[in-house]
Short mmCIF file of C-alpha atoms and ligand atoms in Angstrom, two decimals:
data_model
loop_
_atom_site.label_atom_id
_atom_site.label_comp_id
_atom_site.label_asym_id
_atom_site.label_seq_id
_atom_site.Cartn_x
_atom_site.Cartn_y
_atom_site.Cartn_z
CA MET X 1429 -22.09 51.65 0.00
CA ASN X 1430 -24.39 52.18 -3.24
CA GLN X 1431 -27.21 52.98 -1.73
CA PRO X 1432 -27.61 56.32 0.38
CA LEU X 1433 -27.41 55.89 3.76
CA ARG X 1434 -31.15 56.14 5.96
CA VAL X 1435 -30.36 57.57 9.43
CA LEU X 1436 -32.68 57.89 12.21
CA VAL X 1437 -32.32 60.99 13.91
CA ILE X 1438 -33.86 60.88 17.96
CA ASP X 1439 -33.37 64.31 19.38
CA ASP X 1440 -36.14 66.36 20.98
CA ASN X 1441 -35.03 69.72 20.37
CA PRO X 1442 -35.03 70.77 16.98
CA GLY X 1443 -32.23 72.31 16.81
CA ASP X 1444 -29.55 70.07 17.62
CA ARG X 1445 -31.11 68.15 15.08
CA ILE X 1446 -31.04 70.06 11.89
CA LEU X 1447 -26.84 70.16 13.53
CA ALA X 1448 -26.60 66.42 13.34
CA ILE X 1449 -28.61 66.14 9.99
CA ARG X 1450 -25.75 69.40 8.94
CA GLU X 1451 -22.83 67.91 9.67
CA LEU X 1452 -23.76 64.24 8.09
CA SER X 1453 -24.80 65.91 5.02
CA ARG X 1454 -20.87 67.37 4.81
CA GLU X 1455 -20.41 63.73 4.19
CA PHE X 1456 -23.42 62.06 2.67
CA PRO X 1457 -24.58 64.25 0.47
CA ASP X 1458 -27.27 62.01 -0.63
CA CYS X 1459 -27.82 60.15 3.12
CA GLN X 1460 -32.23 60.60 4.06
CA VAL X 1461 -32.42 61.48 7.67
CA GLU X 1462 -35.88 60.31 9.63
CA GLU X 1463 -36.27 62.09 12.41
CA ILE X 1464 -38.52 60.52 15.24
CA LEU X 1465 -39.82 62.32 17.54
CA ASP X 1466 -42.65 59.86 19.67
CA ALA X 1467 -42.68 56.19 21.45
CA GLU X 1468 -45.35 55.72 18.15
CA ASP X 1469 -42.54 56.31 15.66
CA LEU X 1470 -39.28 54.60 17.12
CA ALA X 1471 -41.80 51.52 17.87
CA ARG X 1472 -43.06 51.93 13.67
CA VAL X 1473 -39.51 52.13 12.18
CA VAL X 1474 -37.97 49.15 14.74
CA LYS X 1475 -40.46 47.22 12.93
CA GLN X 1476 -39.79 48.08 9.98
CA GLY X 1477 -36.17 48.64 9.59
CA ASN X 1478 -35.63 50.47 7.16
CA PHE X 1479 -32.85 52.22 8.49
CA ASP X 1480 -28.83 51.87 8.21
CA VAL X 1481 -27.94 53.89 12.22
CA VAL X 1482 -29.19 55.81 14.31
CA ILE X 1483 -27.66 59.03 16.76
CA THR X 1484 -30.04 59.54 19.63
CA ASP X 1485 -30.01 62.51 22.07
CA TYR X 1486 -29.54 60.62 25.66
CA GLN X 1487 -32.62 62.12 27.65
CA LEU X 1488 -35.95 61.95 25.68
CA ARG X 1489 -39.06 63.62 27.08
CA TRP X 1490 -40.50 60.47 26.33
CA THR X 1491 -38.44 57.84 27.48
CA ASP X 1492 -34.05 57.46 27.46
CA GLY X 1493 -31.31 56.69 25.14
CA ILE X 1494 -30.26 53.59 26.53
CA GLN X 1495 -33.62 52.53 25.76
CA VAL X 1496 -33.99 53.47 22.57
CA LEU X 1497 -30.83 51.84 21.85
CA ARG X 1498 -31.60 48.32 23.64
CA ALA X 1499 -35.26 48.52 21.37
CA ILE X 1500 -32.84 48.96 17.75
CA LYS X 1501 -29.58 46.41 19.89
CA GLU X 1502 -33.04 44.00 19.98
CA ARG X 1503 -33.90 43.61 17.25
CA TYR X 1504 -30.69 44.88 14.78
CA PRO X 1505 -27.73 43.48 16.62
CA TYR X 1506 -25.40 44.81 14.03
CA ARG X 1507 -26.71 48.05 13.01
CA PRO X 1508 -24.76 50.79 15.31
CA VAL X 1509 -26.11 53.24 17.72
CA ILE X 1510 -24.30 56.63 18.54
CA MET X 1511 -25.59 58.37 21.55
CA PHE X 1512 -25.29 62.82 20.82
CA THR X 1513 -25.91 64.68 24.08
CA GLY X 1514 -24.68 66.28 26.15
CA THR X 1515 -26.51 65.53 29.36
CA GLY X 1516 -24.52 62.38 30.21
CA SER X 1517 -22.70 60.93 33.12
CA GLU X 1518 -19.43 57.88 32.77
CA GLU X 1519 -21.81 56.05 34.82
CA ILE X 1520 -24.80 56.67 31.48
CA ALA X 1521 -21.65 55.77 28.91
CA VAL X 1522 -20.49 52.84 30.40
CA GLU X 1523 -24.32 51.28 30.94
CA ALA X 1524 -24.57 52.97 27.72
CA MET X 1525 -21.80 50.75 26.24
CA GLN X 1526 -22.70 47.34 27.99
CA SER X 1527 -25.70 47.94 26.46
CA GLY X 1528 -23.95 48.11 23.11
CA LEU X 1529 -23.14 50.92 22.17
CA ASP X 1530 -21.02 51.71 19.05
CA ASP X 1531 -19.84 55.59 20.51
CA TYR X 1532 -20.79 58.40 21.99
CA VAL X 1533 -20.51 62.00 20.76
CA LEU X 1534 -20.93 64.47 23.20
CA LYS X 1535 -23.02 68.09 21.77
CA SER X 1536 -20.22 70.51 22.10
CA PRO X 1537 -18.75 73.12 19.76
CA ASN X 1538 -15.93 71.01 19.27
CA ARG X 1539 -17.11 68.08 18.69
CA TYR X 1540 -20.34 68.13 16.32
CA PHE X 1541 -18.08 67.20 12.76
CA ARG X 1542 -16.67 64.26 14.70
CA LEU X 1543 -20.74 62.44 14.05
CA PRO X 1544 -20.48 61.83 10.60
CA ASN X 1545 -16.80 60.17 11.52
CA ALA X 1546 -18.31 58.20 13.88
CA VAL X 1547 -21.44 57.07 11.96
CA ARG X 1548 -18.68 55.87 9.08
CA VAL X 1549 -16.30 53.40 11.51
CA THR X 1550 -18.99 52.45 13.05
CA LEU X 1551 -21.01 51.31 10.29
CA GLU X 1552 -17.92 50.12 8.83
CA ARG X 1553 -17.46 47.38 12.06
CA ALA X 1554 -20.92 46.61 11.78
CA GLN X 1555 -21.12 45.85 8.45
CA ALA X 1556 -17.97 43.75 9.06
CA GLU X 1557 -18.39 42.51 12.47
CA ARG X 1558 -21.92 41.34 11.23
CA ARG X 1559 -19.52 38.98 8.47
CA ALA X 1560 -17.26 37.49 11.15
CA ALA X 1561 -21.49 36.56 12.15
CA LEU X 1562 -21.94 34.64 9.78
CA LEU X 1563 -19.34 33.37 8.30
CA GLU X 1564 -19.07 31.76 11.70
CA ILE X 1565 -22.52 30.38 11.60
CA ARG X 1566 -21.49 29.00 8.28
CA LEU X 1567 -18.88 27.12 10.01
CA GLN X 1568 -20.52 25.99 12.68
CA SER X 1569 -23.38 24.91 10.61
CA LEU X 1570 -20.46 22.93 8.29
CA LEU X 1571 -18.60 21.05 11.32
CA ASN X 1572 -22.39 20.09 12.61
CA GLN X 1573 -22.94 18.53 9.52
CA LEU X 1574 -19.75 17.13 9.18
CA ASP X 1575 -19.76 13.31 10.44
CA ILE X 1576 -16.36 13.98 12.18
CA GLY X 1577 -15.91 14.82 15.58
CA ILE X 1578 -13.87 17.84 16.40
CA PHE X 1579 -13.28 19.17 19.64
CA ARG X 1580 -10.42 21.61 21.61
CA SER X 1581 -9.19 21.21 24.70
CA THR X 1582 -6.98 22.88 27.14
CA THR X 1583 -3.98 21.32 27.64
CA ASP X 1584 -4.91 19.65 31.12
CA GLY X 1585 -8.39 18.64 29.48
CA GLN X 1586 -10.73 21.64 29.85
CA LEU X 1587 -13.65 20.81 26.81
CA LEU X 1588 -13.50 23.86 25.55
CA GLU X 1589 -15.81 23.69 22.03
CA SER X 1590 -17.03 20.80 19.73
CA ASN X 1591 -19.40 19.79 16.87
CA ARG X 1592 -22.49 17.36 17.67
CA ALA X 1593 -20.06 14.67 16.19
CA PHE X 1594 -17.96 14.91 18.67
CA LEU X 1595 -20.87 14.53 21.32
CA ARG X 1596 -22.71 12.17 18.92
CA LEU X 1597 -20.25 9.22 18.86
CA LEU X 1598 -18.82 9.52 22.50
CA GLY X 1599 -22.98 9.37 23.08
CA VAL X 1600 -23.45 12.75 25.79
CA ASN X 1601 -25.09 14.80 24.97
CA SER X 1602 -23.71 18.17 25.84
CA LEU X 1603 -19.88 19.71 26.08
CA SER X 1604 -20.33 19.24 29.49
CA GLU X 1605 -21.37 15.74 29.87
CA ALA X 1606 -18.64 15.32 27.50
CA GLN X 1607 -16.31 16.72 30.03
CA ALA X 1608 -17.76 14.53 32.74
CA MET X 1609 -17.47 11.00 31.76
CA ASP X 1610 -13.75 12.19 30.12
CA LEU X 1611 -14.40 9.47 27.87
CA LEU X 1612 -11.34 9.93 26.07
CA ASN X 1613 -9.03 9.95 28.80
CA LEU X 1614 -8.41 13.74 27.97
CA PRO X 1615 -6.37 14.95 30.19
CA GLU X 1616 -3.82 12.26 30.22
CA LEU X 1617 -3.63 13.02 26.07
CA GLY X 1618 -2.67 16.81 26.35
CA ALA X 1619 0.15 15.42 29.11
CA GLN X 1620 1.78 12.99 26.30
CA TYR X 1621 1.36 14.97 23.79
CA GLN X 1622 2.97 18.36 25.22
CA ALA X 1623 5.47 16.04 26.44
CA THR X 1624 6.79 15.32 23.20
CA LEU X 1625 7.22 18.76 21.61
CA PRO X 1626 7.69 19.88 19.18
CA LEU X 1627 4.41 18.80 17.53
CA GLN X 1628 3.01 17.33 14.61
CA PRO X 1629 -0.29 15.88 14.10
CA HIS X 1630 -0.45 12.96 15.61
CA GLU X 1631 -2.80 9.66 14.85
CA ARG X 1632 -3.93 6.75 16.66
CA GLU X 1633 -6.21 4.53 16.87
CA VAL X 1634 -8.36 4.40 19.96
CA GLN X 1635 -11.47 1.89 20.90
CA LEU X 1636 -13.89 4.05 22.50
CA HIS X 1637 -16.40 2.91 25.24
CA ARG X 1638 -19.19 4.91 24.92
CA ALA X 1639 -21.26 6.71 27.27
CA ASP X 1640 -24.23 4.22 26.75
CA GLY X 1641 -21.78 0.95 27.19
CA THR X 1642 -21.37 0.28 23.49
CA SER X 1643 -18.28 0.09 22.24
CA ILE X 1644 -16.67 2.47 18.35
CA TRP X 1645 -13.49 2.27 17.00
CA THR X 1646 -12.45 5.76 16.31
CA ALA X 1647 -9.18 7.57 14.51
CA LEU X 1648 -8.06 9.83 17.04
CA ASN X 1649 -5.90 12.76 15.33
CA ILE X 1650 -4.75 15.39 17.23
CA THR X 1651 -2.66 19.08 16.93
CA LEU X 1652 -1.68 21.10 19.63
CA ASN X 1653 -1.99 24.64 18.43
CA TRP X 1654 -1.23 28.22 19.89
CA VAL X 1655 -4.14 30.62 20.70
CA ASP X 1656 -3.38 34.10 22.13
CA ASP X 1657 0.11 32.64 23.61
CA GLU X 1658 -2.06 29.65 25.09
CA THR X 1659 -1.65 25.89 23.79
CA VAL X 1660 -4.69 23.99 23.11
CA VAL X 1661 -5.63 20.47 21.70
CA ASP X 1662 -7.85 20.74 18.50
CA GLY X 1663 -9.05 17.12 17.94
CA LEU X 1664 -10.71 15.26 14.84
CA LEU X 1665 -12.40 11.84 15.76
CA GLU X 1666 -13.23 9.75 13.08
CA ASP X 1667 -15.75 6.47 13.49
CA ILE X 1668 -13.22 3.31 12.07
CA THR X 1669 -15.77 0.40 13.11
CA ALA X 1670 -16.69 -0.20 9.85
CA ARG X 1671 -13.50 -0.21 8.47
CA LYS X 1672 -11.91 -2.04 11.07
CA ARG X 1673 -14.39 -4.80 10.41
CA ALA X 1674 -13.89 -4.88 7.13
CA GLN X 1675 -10.17 -5.44 7.75
CA ALA X 1676 -10.95 -7.97 10.73
CA GLU X 1677 -12.93 -9.96 8.00
CA VAL X 1678 -9.85 -9.14 5.12
CA ARG X 1679 -7.31 -10.68 7.94
CA GLN X 1680 -9.92 -13.38 9.00
CA LEU X 1681 -11.26 -14.55 5.32
CA ASN X 1682 -7.18 -14.68 4.67
CA GLU X 1683 -6.50 -16.59 7.63
CA THR X 1684 -9.17 -19.67 6.63
CA LEU X 1685 -7.44 -19.35 2.58
CA GLU X 1686 -4.43 -19.99 4.07
CA GLN X 1687 -5.50 -22.74 6.12
CA ARG X 1688 -7.57 -24.14 3.30
CA VAL X 1689 -4.34 -23.53 1.05
CA ARG X 1690 -2.20 -25.50 3.01
CA GLU X 1691 -4.18 -28.53 3.79
CA ARG X 1692 -5.21 -28.15 -0.10
CA THR X 1693 -1.48 -28.49 -0.66
CA GLN X 1694 -0.94 -31.66 1.90
CA GLU X 1695 -3.49 -33.47 0.27
CA LEU X 1696 -1.91 -32.75 -3.43
CA GLU X 1697 1.61 -33.58 -2.02
CA ALA X 1698 0.02 -37.56 -0.31
CA ALA X 1699 -1.18 -37.89 -3.57
CA ASN X 1700 1.22 -37.04 -5.12
CA GLN X 1701 3.54 -39.00 -3.01
CA ASP X 1702 1.47 -41.95 -3.65
CA LEU X 1703 1.47 -41.51 -6.95
CA GLU X 1704 5.06 -41.57 -7.21
CA ALA X 1705 5.86 -44.54 -4.73
CA PHE X 1706 3.71 -46.44 -7.17
CA ALA X 1707 5.78 -45.36 -9.76
CA TYR X 1708 8.34 -46.11 -8.34
CA SER X 1709 7.80 -49.88 -6.99
CA VAL X 1710 6.12 -50.73 -10.06
CA SER X 1711 9.51 -49.70 -12.31
CA HIS X 1712 11.84 -51.27 -10.05
CA ASP X 1713 9.41 -54.59 -10.37
CA LEU X 1714 9.17 -54.51 -13.73
CA ARG X 1715 13.25 -55.20 -14.14
CA GLU X 1716 13.42 -57.57 -12.94
CA PRO X 1717 11.36 -60.06 -15.13
CA LEU X 1718 12.77 -57.64 -17.79
CA ARG X 1719 16.37 -58.78 -17.15
CA SER X 1720 15.10 -62.21 -17.66
CA ILE X 1721 14.20 -61.34 -21.00
CA GLN X 1722 17.35 -59.79 -21.61
CA GLY X 1723 18.32 -62.58 -19.71
CA LEU X 1724 17.25 -65.61 -21.57
CA ALA X 1725 17.56 -64.21 -25.30
CA GLN X 1726 21.03 -63.25 -24.90
CA ALA X 1727 21.20 -67.12 -23.59
CA LEU X 1728 19.45 -67.42 -26.80
CA LEU X 1729 21.76 -65.67 -28.63
CA GLU X 1730 25.05 -67.12 -26.97
CA ASP X 1731 24.03 -71.01 -26.40
CA TYR X 1732 21.86 -71.46 -29.62
CA ALA X 1733 22.59 -69.38 -32.47
CA GLN X 1734 23.90 -72.60 -34.20
CA ALA X 1735 20.11 -74.04 -34.02
CA LEU X 1736 19.01 -70.73 -35.45
CA ASN X 1737 18.57 -69.52 -38.69
CA SER X 1738 19.65 -65.23 -39.38
CA VAL X 1739 15.73 -64.78 -39.11
CA GLY X 1740 15.75 -66.10 -35.67
CA GLN X 1741 18.73 -64.86 -34.26
CA SER X 1742 18.30 -61.02 -35.80
CA TYR X 1743 14.50 -62.02 -33.40
CA SER X 1744 16.66 -62.40 -31.04
CA GLN X 1745 19.23 -59.32 -30.93
CA GLY X 1746 15.36 -57.72 -31.30
CA ILE X 1747 14.60 -58.71 -28.32
CA VAL X 1748 18.40 -57.64 -26.56
CA ASN X 1749 17.90 -54.26 -28.16
CA VAL X 1750 14.29 -53.79 -27.40
CA SER X 1751 15.07 -54.75 -23.83
CA GLN X 1752 17.92 -52.65 -22.93
CA GLN X 1753 16.70 -49.70 -24.23
CA MET X 1754 13.25 -50.95 -21.57
CA ASP X 1755 16.09 -51.44 -19.09
CA LYS X 1756 17.97 -47.84 -19.66
CA PHE X 1757 13.97 -46.07 -19.53
CA ILE X 1758 13.57 -48.02 -16.21
CA GLU X 1759 16.95 -46.71 -15.07
CA ASP X 1760 16.47 -43.26 -16.03
CA LEU X 1761 12.49 -42.98 -14.08
CA LEU X 1762 13.99 -44.43 -11.41
CA ILE X 1763 17.18 -41.76 -11.20
CA TYR X 1764 14.51 -39.55 -11.51
CA SER X 1765 12.25 -40.39 -9.10
CA ARG X 1766 14.18 -40.92 -6.70
CA LEU X 1767 15.88 -37.30 -6.60
CA ARG X 1768 12.20 -36.00 -6.37
CA ARG X 1769 11.61 -37.94 -3.36
CA GLU X 1770 15.33 -38.25 -1.40
CA GLU X 1771 16.55 -36.12 0.70
CA ILE X 1772 19.89 -34.86 -0.91
CA PRO X 1773 22.97 -33.90 1.10
CA ILE X 1774 24.77 -31.09 -0.22
CA GLN X 1775 28.69 -30.42 0.66
CA PRO X 1776 31.27 -28.61 -1.29
CA THR X 1777 32.49 -30.96 -4.12
CA GLY X 1778 35.27 -30.63 -6.20
CA LEU X 1779 34.12 -30.59 -10.06
CA ALA X 1780 36.86 -31.34 -11.39
CA LEU X 1781 36.56 -35.75 -10.53
CA VAL X 1782 33.14 -35.17 -10.95
CA VAL X 1783 33.84 -34.75 -14.10
CA THR X 1784 36.70 -36.84 -14.63
CA GLU X 1785 34.60 -39.64 -13.37
CA ALA X 1786 31.51 -38.91 -15.87
CA LEU X 1787 33.86 -39.26 -19.17
CA GLN X 1788 34.61 -42.66 -17.44
CA GLN X 1789 31.58 -43.94 -17.47
CA LEU X 1790 30.79 -42.68 -20.52
CA GLU X 1791 33.40 -44.38 -22.00
CA PRO X 1792 32.19 -46.78 -24.91
CA GLU X 1793 30.72 -43.77 -26.48
CA ILE X 1794 32.98 -41.85 -26.57
CA ARG X 1795 35.59 -44.14 -28.06
CA GLU X 1796 32.59 -44.87 -30.73
CA ARG X 1797 32.44 -42.22 -31.77
CA GLN X 1798 35.82 -40.47 -31.53
CA ALA X 1799 34.67 -37.64 -29.03
CA GLN X 1800 37.27 -35.02 -28.87
CA LEU X 1801 36.39 -33.35 -25.16
CA ILE X 1802 38.55 -30.33 -24.32
CA ILE X 1803 37.96 -29.37 -20.30
CA GLU X 1804 39.87 -25.89 -19.96
CA GLU X 1805 40.93 -25.84 -16.29
CA PRO X 1806 40.97 -25.13 -13.84
CA LEU X 1807 37.35 -26.87 -12.68
CA PRO X 1808 36.54 -25.16 -9.28
CA GLU X 1809 34.39 -26.38 -6.25
CA VAL X 1810 30.66 -25.56 -5.83
CA MET X 1811 28.64 -26.77 -3.50
CA GLY X 1812 26.71 -29.57 -4.02
CA ASN X 1813 25.78 -33.75 -4.43
CA ARG X 1814 28.37 -36.15 -6.34
CA LEU X 1815 26.34 -38.56 -7.44
CA ILE X 1816 24.19 -36.16 -8.54
CA LEU X 1817 26.67 -33.86 -10.14
CA ILE X 1818 28.54 -37.16 -11.86
CA GLN X 1819 25.00 -37.89 -13.34
CA VAL X 1820 23.91 -34.30 -14.46
CA PHE X 1821 27.19 -34.46 -16.32
CA LYS X 1822 27.04 -38.17 -17.98
CA ASN X 1823 23.83 -36.93 -19.01
CA LEU X 1824 24.79 -33.20 -21.14
CA LEU X 1825 27.90 -34.66 -21.94
CA SER X 1826 26.57 -37.39 -23.48
CA ASN X 1827 23.97 -35.71 -25.64
CA ALA X 1828 26.57 -33.37 -26.07
CA ILE X 1829 28.75 -36.72 -27.91
CA LYS X 1830 24.66 -37.86 -29.02
CA PHE X 1831 23.09 -34.93 -31.09
CA VAL X 1832 25.24 -34.28 -33.60
CA ALA X 1833 24.89 -34.72 -37.38
CA PRO X 1834 26.14 -37.89 -38.52
CA GLY X 1835 29.93 -38.50 -39.20
CA ARG X 1836 31.19 -35.90 -37.74
CA GLN X 1837 33.18 -36.48 -34.72
CA PRO X 1838 31.78 -35.07 -31.95
CA GLU X 1839 34.13 -31.67 -29.82
CA VAL X 1840 32.76 -30.75 -26.82
CA ARG X 1841 33.71 -28.86 -24.54
CA ILE X 1842 33.86 -27.89 -20.66
CA TRP X 1843 34.70 -25.03 -18.70
CA ALA X 1844 33.57 -22.67 -15.59
CA GLU X 1845 32.59 -19.01 -14.60
CA GLU X 1846 32.29 -17.03 -11.38
CA ARG X 1847 28.60 -14.92 -11.11
CA GLU X 1848 28.17 -12.33 -9.23
CA ASP X 1849 24.24 -12.86 -8.42
CA GLU X 1850 22.28 -9.82 -8.37
CA GLU X 1851 19.41 -10.77 -8.83
CA MET X 1852 16.18 -11.01 -6.84
CA GLY X 1853 18.14 -9.42 -3.67
CA ARG X 1854 20.93 -12.15 -3.61
CA GLN X 1855 23.11 -9.27 -4.43
CA GLY X 1856 26.97 -10.20 -3.23
CA ASP X 1857 26.03 -14.48 -3.80
CA SER X 1858 28.66 -15.84 -6.28
CA GLN X 1859 27.35 -18.61 -7.89
CA MET X 1860 29.82 -21.40 -10.13
CA ARG X 1861 28.39 -21.77 -14.06
CA LEU X 1862 29.26 -24.76 -15.81
CA TRP X 1863 29.44 -24.96 -19.44
CA VAL X 1864 29.20 -27.71 -22.03
CA GLU X 1865 29.62 -26.69 -25.63
CA ASP X 1866 29.03 -28.64 -28.54
CA LYS X 1867 29.42 -28.46 -32.42
CA GLY X 1868 25.92 -30.26 -32.70
CA ILE X 1869 22.85 -29.66 -34.73
CA GLY X 1870 21.58 -28.14 -31.84
CA ILE X 1871 18.29 -26.67 -30.72
CA ASP X 1872 15.50 -24.22 -32.02
CA VAL X 1873 14.49 -22.00 -29.70
CA GLU X 1874 10.48 -22.22 -29.60
CA ASN X 1875 12.11 -25.92 -28.00
CA GLN X 1876 14.58 -24.67 -26.21
CA LYS X 1877 12.43 -24.71 -22.68
CA ARG X 1878 10.59 -27.81 -23.09
CA ILE X 1879 13.05 -29.92 -23.46
CA PHE X 1880 13.78 -30.25 -19.65
CA HIS X 1881 11.03 -31.75 -19.12
CA VAL X 1882 9.44 -35.59 -19.13
CA PHE X 1883 9.56 -37.41 -22.04
CA GLU X 1884 9.95 -34.38 -24.51
CA ARG X 1885 11.99 -34.95 -27.53
CA LEU X 1886 12.91 -33.30 -30.35
CA HIS X 1887 14.41 -36.03 -32.49
CA GLY X 1888 12.81 -39.58 -33.51
CA SER X 1889 14.82 -42.25 -31.95
CA GLU X 1890 15.31 -44.71 -35.02
CA ILE X 1891 18.91 -41.88 -35.59
CA TYR X 1892 19.06 -40.87 -32.08
CA PRO X 1893 18.51 -42.80 -28.94
CA GLY X 1894 17.29 -42.11 -25.74
CA THR X 1895 14.24 -41.45 -23.17
CA GLY X 1896 13.68 -38.21 -23.53
CA ILE X 1897 14.49 -38.03 -19.15
CA GLY X 1898 18.21 -37.51 -19.60
CA LEU X 1899 17.46 -33.11 -19.05
CA ALA X 1900 14.84 -33.33 -16.97
CA ILE X 1901 16.76 -35.37 -14.40
CA VAL X 1902 19.39 -33.01 -15.09
CA ARG X 1903 16.83 -29.83 -14.15
CA LYS X 1904 15.97 -31.74 -10.63
CA GLY X 1905 19.18 -32.26 -10.00
CA VAL X 1906 20.26 -29.08 -9.90
CA GLU X 1907 16.91 -27.08 -8.76
CA ARG X 1908 17.26 -29.58 -5.29
CA MET X 1909 20.95 -28.66 -4.83
CA GLY X 1910 19.82 -25.23 -5.58
CA GLY X 1911 20.83 -24.18 -8.74
CA GLN X 1912 19.27 -23.30 -11.77
CA VAL X 1913 20.16 -24.78 -14.94
CA GLY X 1914 19.83 -23.01 -19.08
CA ILE X 1915 21.04 -23.03 -22.86
CA GLU X 1916 22.10 -20.53 -25.46
CA SER X 1917 21.75 -22.32 -28.65
CA GLN X 1918 20.17 -22.24 -32.67
CA LEU X 1919 19.26 -24.76 -34.93
CA GLY X 1920 22.42 -26.04 -36.90
CA GLN X 1921 24.80 -24.02 -34.55
CA GLY X 1922 25.79 -26.43 -31.93
CA SER X 1923 24.04 -26.35 -28.26
CA LEU X 1924 25.81 -24.35 -24.53
CA PHE X 1925 23.73 -25.74 -21.82
CA TRP X 1926 24.15 -24.30 -17.74
CA ILE X 1927 23.94 -24.91 -14.98
CA GLU X 1928 24.98 -23.35 -12.31
CA LEU X 1929 25.35 -23.87 -8.47
CA PRO X 1930 26.26 -21.77 -5.33
CA THR X 1931 29.98 -21.08 -4.98
CA VAL X 1932 31.52 -22.85 -1.97
CA PRO X 1933 31.21 -19.92 0.82
CA GLU X 1934 35.01 -18.54 2.32
P1 ADP J 576 17.07 -38.03 -24.90
O1 ADP J 576 18.88 -37.66 -25.13
O2 ADP J 576 17.36 -39.67 -24.01
O3 ADP J 576 16.32 -37.79 -26.19
P2 ADP J 576 17.14 -35.82 -22.85
O4 ADP J 576 16.11 -35.47 -21.59
O5 ADP J 576 17.80 -36.04 -22.64
O6 ADP J 576 16.47 -37.14 -23.90
O7 ADP J 576 16.15 -33.99 -24.35
C1 ADP J 576 16.04 -33.97 -24.56
C2 ADP J 576 15.82 -33.92 -26.52
O8 ADP J 576 16.54 -32.23 -26.40
C3 ADP J 576 16.62 -34.63 -27.33
O9 ADP J 576 15.48 -35.79 -27.56
C4 ADP J 576 16.13 -33.70 -27.91
O10 ADP J 576 15.79 -33.73 -29.05
C5 ADP J 576 17.19 -32.27 -27.70
N1 ADP J 576 18.25 -32.53 -26.71
C6 ADP J 576 19.07 -33.33 -25.45
N2 ADP J 576 20.42 -32.22 -25.17
C7 ADP J 576 20.81 -32.13 -26.88
C8 ADP J 576 21.61 -31.47 -27.66
N3 ADP J 576 23.64 -31.07 -27.21
N4 ADP J 576 22.11 -31.04 -28.94
C9 ADP J 576 20.82 -30.64 -29.86
N5 ADP J 576 19.36 -31.60 -29.31
C10 ADP J 576 19.63 -32.05 -28.11
#
C-alpha cells in the first residue's frame, strides 16, 4: 500500500489501546491511528470514512463491539473490522462473524502479536473481495446492456440466473415469471442435452411464443457446463426475426423471379417456334416455284438451244446455276431448321458406314477434284443419329475438299480417338473424338468460333461457293446428339475439325 495505513482503534482501556498501537507499529511503522472514545467520535468517522481498518473491543462503556461492527459494515462492507477483546464468548464470536466480522484476536499476552497479521490478511482479503465485487458489477451491467439473452439453468430446467435481455425476449418481468411460464420448455431441453453427452455447443432456431402472445424467431445456443460438480445449462437466446424475415423475402423474391423467368422463357420459346415454323413453311413453299424456274430454264436450254443465240444460252444457264444455288440454300435452311425442331433418336451408330455413305453422296465432287482420302480404321460406334451423322460428315468433308488453294489436290484424313472427359464432374464418361484433317487454306484463330454460326462465311462465293450454313448444321446436329465441336487451324496450314460424341456404354 502506498499511503500509510489508517486505523481506528476503539477501546475504552487506554492500556489496551497502547498495546494495540504498539503491535501495529511493529509491522506498519507509518500507520496513522485514530482513537475513538465515544459514540460521537464513531458517528463522525463513519461519516467521513477516512480509515482503512477498524480494531474494536467488544465491551465498551457507550456501546458494544457488534454495534460498532454493524455501523461500519453497513456503510463500508469492504473495510475490515477486527475484534480485539478479552471478554468475548463463543456466542458473541458467532454473532459477530455473522454480522461480517473479519477476524477475532484475543487480548492475552501470547496472542497480541497476531493483531498486525490479522490486519494485513483481512485487508488483503477485503481488497480482493472488493475487486471481485466491482468486476461482478461491471459484468452484470455489460450483460444487461447486451441484446442477447443469457441464462443459466439446472439440467432439469430450474432457471438460476439471466440477464435483462433474456426476460425482455420472453416478454416477462422476472426470473420467477420466466420459470412459471417456461416458454422455452427448459426441462425438456436439459434432458435432451444431457442425453447426448459429451456435448458440444448446440444451436437451433426456435419460434418463441412470448408471454404477451406475440411470436419471434430466436437462435437458441446451449452448452453444458460444470459448476462445483454440478451440471448446468448455459444458454444464449438471440432474436433473429429480422434475419428470418429477410431470408423469407429473398426466398419469395427468388420464387417470383424464377416464375417470371419461366413465363418469359415460355413466351420466347413460343415466339421462336412461331418464327421457325414460319421460316420453315416459307422455305418449303419457295422450293416449288424455284424448282419450276430451274426446270423451265433447263427445258429452254435443252429444247430450244437452236432458237437461242449464245447470249440467250448463257442467260438460261445462269438461271439454272442461280436457281441450283438457291435450291441448295433452301435445302440447308430446311435441314438446319429441322435439326432445331425435331426429336432426334439416339442409338449406337457405326461410323464406318456413316462415312462411307457421306463419301458416296460426295462422289461427284471427290472425283472432280481428285481428292485423296485416308480413313484410318477402325472407325468405332458412337451414340448418335445415323442420318444426322451422315449430314455432319458430308458437310465437314465437302468443306475439306472445297477450301483448298486453287490447283491443289485436296488431301483429307479421318480418324477416331477415345478420350476420358474429366471436365465438369463428368469424370469417367468417355467420349469419342473424330478428326477430319485437310491440307487446305486454313482459318485464322480470330475467325474460328464464328464459322460455326449461321451465314458466317470467310470467303467470297466466286472462288468458294456455299451457303454459310454447313458448319452451323454440324454444330447444331452434334450438340443435339449430346456432343461438341471444335477446330484447330492456322491460316495457310490446313485445318483439323473435330466432333466429340459419347461412346457406346458397355
Ligand atoms: P459454306 O461452306 O457453305 O461457306 P460453312 O458453314 O460450311 O459454310 O463454313 C463457313 C465458312 O468457314 C466457310 O465459308 C469458310 O470460310 C470456312 N471454312 C469451313 N470449312 C473450312 C475448311 N475446311 N478450311 C478453311 N475454311 C473453312
